[in-house]
C-alpha cells in the first residue's frame, strides 16, 4: 500500500451494505499502521463472517491530539481516544461527545504517581526548582491530579490573576509538558521532538508519539534519560518498567516519604478517570455501534482476535496506540451521558478549580453554604463586613445537602459537625480549618497561622426538666425526645451508645434511627421521619418550613432547638421529656430562651443532666455527667480550594478581630435568635488543619464508631458520593 503518511486509506468491500465509513484519527506513524491493520482485519473478518454493518474504516493522520479534535469538528475524522482531561475540553469547549471509556483490570480509574530515581533527595514538598516530565498537558495523571495536590498543600504558589500554566512554568526550573507549546517556553524546554516552523512537521512538545517524551512512556523516558528529575504519569505506566530496573525508582508519597513502585495504591497523588473515545454529536449512534462491533471481534475475548488485537500495540514498537494497552474492555455508553457522570463530579470540579475552561469571575468568589434563613442573614452580614474577597452565601437545605453541593461545584465550603465531617471525608472533601474551643488561641508567628497540638472537644449531654421525676437512662421507654438534628453527634450518634431502656442497651447502637423510633413514643429529630418528627413544630414567618426540616427553619433544630423542644412551644402541646444536646453555651441558651419570650422564667436551676450510669446531676457537672466527647467542627472543601478558603478565613478572622466593636461577630448567633449559626458559638478561633487528614481530626474512637454506625445505617448522601466514578480518594 502506497503513501500511508498523510493519506486516507479507504477500504471497500462487497459485503458492506450500509454504514458510513468511520475515520479514526491517529497521531503517529506506528498508530497509523495499527489503524490500517485494524481496517484490513475488519474487511477480512467481515467477508469471512456474515456481519455486514461496519466494514469501512479509514485512518486519518493528524499531528497531535488537538489536531484530531479540530479534524473531528471539521468532519475530516470521526473518532479518537483521549485522556480524560482532553475528553473534558473536547466536550465542553469543542462540542464533541464522549461515547465510551476504557475499563482496566481494576476499574475505570487511574492513579496519578510521581516517579523519581532512587538516589534522589527530593520529596513531594521540595519539587520547586526541579525539572519535571509530564505525560501531557491537562492530562489527568500528568497534570491535573499532581498540580491539584501541590495546590491543596500550598506547595505551588498560584496568583489568581495568572493562568495555572504560568505558575507551573515558574515553579519548575524546566519541564517537558507535551501540548503546552503555546503556554510557556519553559514548559517545553526539556522536550526532544523535532522542531519545525511548519506546524505539520513540528513534533517538538506535541501530543504525538513523534515527541519522544510524549505520554506515560515518554515521561518515564524523560526521567530515565536524566533530562528530568521527576515524572508525573499514571500507575498503568509502571508495569512497563523492566522488573530488573524497578528498584532503581521510587514513588513520592503525599506524606513526604518515598516508596517502591509496587506501592502505588497507597503512595499516589489521587485517582481520576481513565481514557475515553469522543466523536461528533451527529455521529454518536453509528460510532457506538462501530466500537461495539470492533470490540466484539478484536477485544480480548473477540471472535476474530487471531487476526488483530485491539488492545495490544506490541508489534508496532510503541505502546498505547489507538487505545491503552492495559484496557480490558471498552464501556460503550448506550445513551447520552452528562460529562460529570462520565468523568465524575470530583474530577470535573477539580478541572474547574484548575481553570481548565479558562478563568472566570467565579474564581475569586468564595461561596459559603447556609442551611437556613438565620444562617443566610448571618452570612450576608459576614459578606458585608469583609472588604477583601467577595463572599457569596448559597442556600442549601441541610448539612448533607451542603456536602452534595460542594461536590457538584455549586458551593465551596461549610463548617460541619463531626459526623458530617466524617461523611464529607468519605466523599473526598478535605479539611481547611477546625473550630477551636480552648481558652486561648495561640498564633504561631513563624508559620503564620493559629496552631494547636490538641483540639478541644465539646461534650454530649442529656438534659431533662428537674420536675420530670423517674426519668433516667434505662427508663426512657415511651418518653418524648429532642435530638438536635439528623446525624448530629450529640443528638444522634452518642445517645444510642448508652442504655436507653432495658431492651435497648449499647449493643443495639448500630442503627440509631431504629433505636430511637422504638424506644421513644415520639420526638423531634429534624431530618428524620415517622414518630421522630411528631414533636417538631416547623418554622414561621421568613423561616416558614414544614415540620422536621433538617435546618434552623425547624425551630427545634440544633442545640437551641433541642432546648426549645424540651420546654415545649408556647401552646404547650409539643414538648419533649429529654433533650440530647451539647454542653457548651447551655446556660446562655437558657437565658436566651427567656429573652426571646419563647418560654419565660426558666432558669438553669430548672434543668438537670442525666448521667450515662443512671444518675442525675446539675448542669454544671457536665464534666463527669456526659454521654461522650464530640470532636470539633471542621471547615471542609474540595481539595483544590484549600489554600484559597484558608486564606479567605484568615483574612475574615483578622478583620473581625481588628474591629472587635463591629456589628458582626463570626462566632456569635444570639442576635439572630439561634445558636451555632455557620460556626459553633463556643469557637474561639479557627486553627489550621489542612495539613491533617479528617480521620486524625476526628480521632480514632469517634471515627470507628461512626464507621460502625454507617456500616448498618443507610444514608442518601453517602450513597450519592459512592456513585462518583472515581472519587478522588
Ligand atoms: C535551574 O536552571 C538553571 C539554568 O537554566 C541552573 O543554573 C540552576 O541551577 C537550576 N536550578 C536547579 C534547582 O536545578
Ligand atoms: C500482543 O501481541 C504480541 C504479538 O502478536 C504477542 O506476542 C503478545 O502475547 C500479545 N500480548 C497479549 C497480552 O496478548
Ligand atoms: C442487650 O440487649 C439485647 C437485646 O436487645 C439483649 O439480648 C442483651 O441481653 C442485653 N444485654 C444486657 C447487658 O442487658
Ligand atoms: C426574663 O425576662 C424578663 C423580661 O423579658 C425579665 O424581667 C427577667 O428578669 C428575665 N429572667 C431572667 C432569669 O433572666
Ligand atoms: C465497616 O465495613 C467495612 C467494609 O465492610 C469494614 O472494612 C470496616 O472494618 C467496618 N467498620 C466497622 C467499624 O465495623
Coordinates of C-alpha atoms and ligand atoms in Angstrom, one line a residue, residues 704 707-708 711, ligand 5:
X704 CA -14.5 4.0 64.1
X707 CA -18.0 4.0 60.6
X708 CA -19.6 1.2 62.5
X711 CA -22.0 0.2 58.1
Ligands
LIG5 C1 -17.3 -1.3 58.1 O1 -17.3 -2.0 56.9 C2 -16.1 -2.0 56.2 C3 -16.3 -2.7 54.9 O2 -17.1 -3.8 55.0 C4 -15.0 -2.7 57.1 O3 -13.8 -2.8 56.4 C5 -14.9 -2.0 58.4 O4 -14.0 -2.7 59.2 C6 -16.2 -1.8 59.1 N1 -16.0 -1.0 60.2 C7 -16.6 -1.2 61.4 C8 -16.2 -0.2 62.5 O5 -17.4 -2.0 61.6

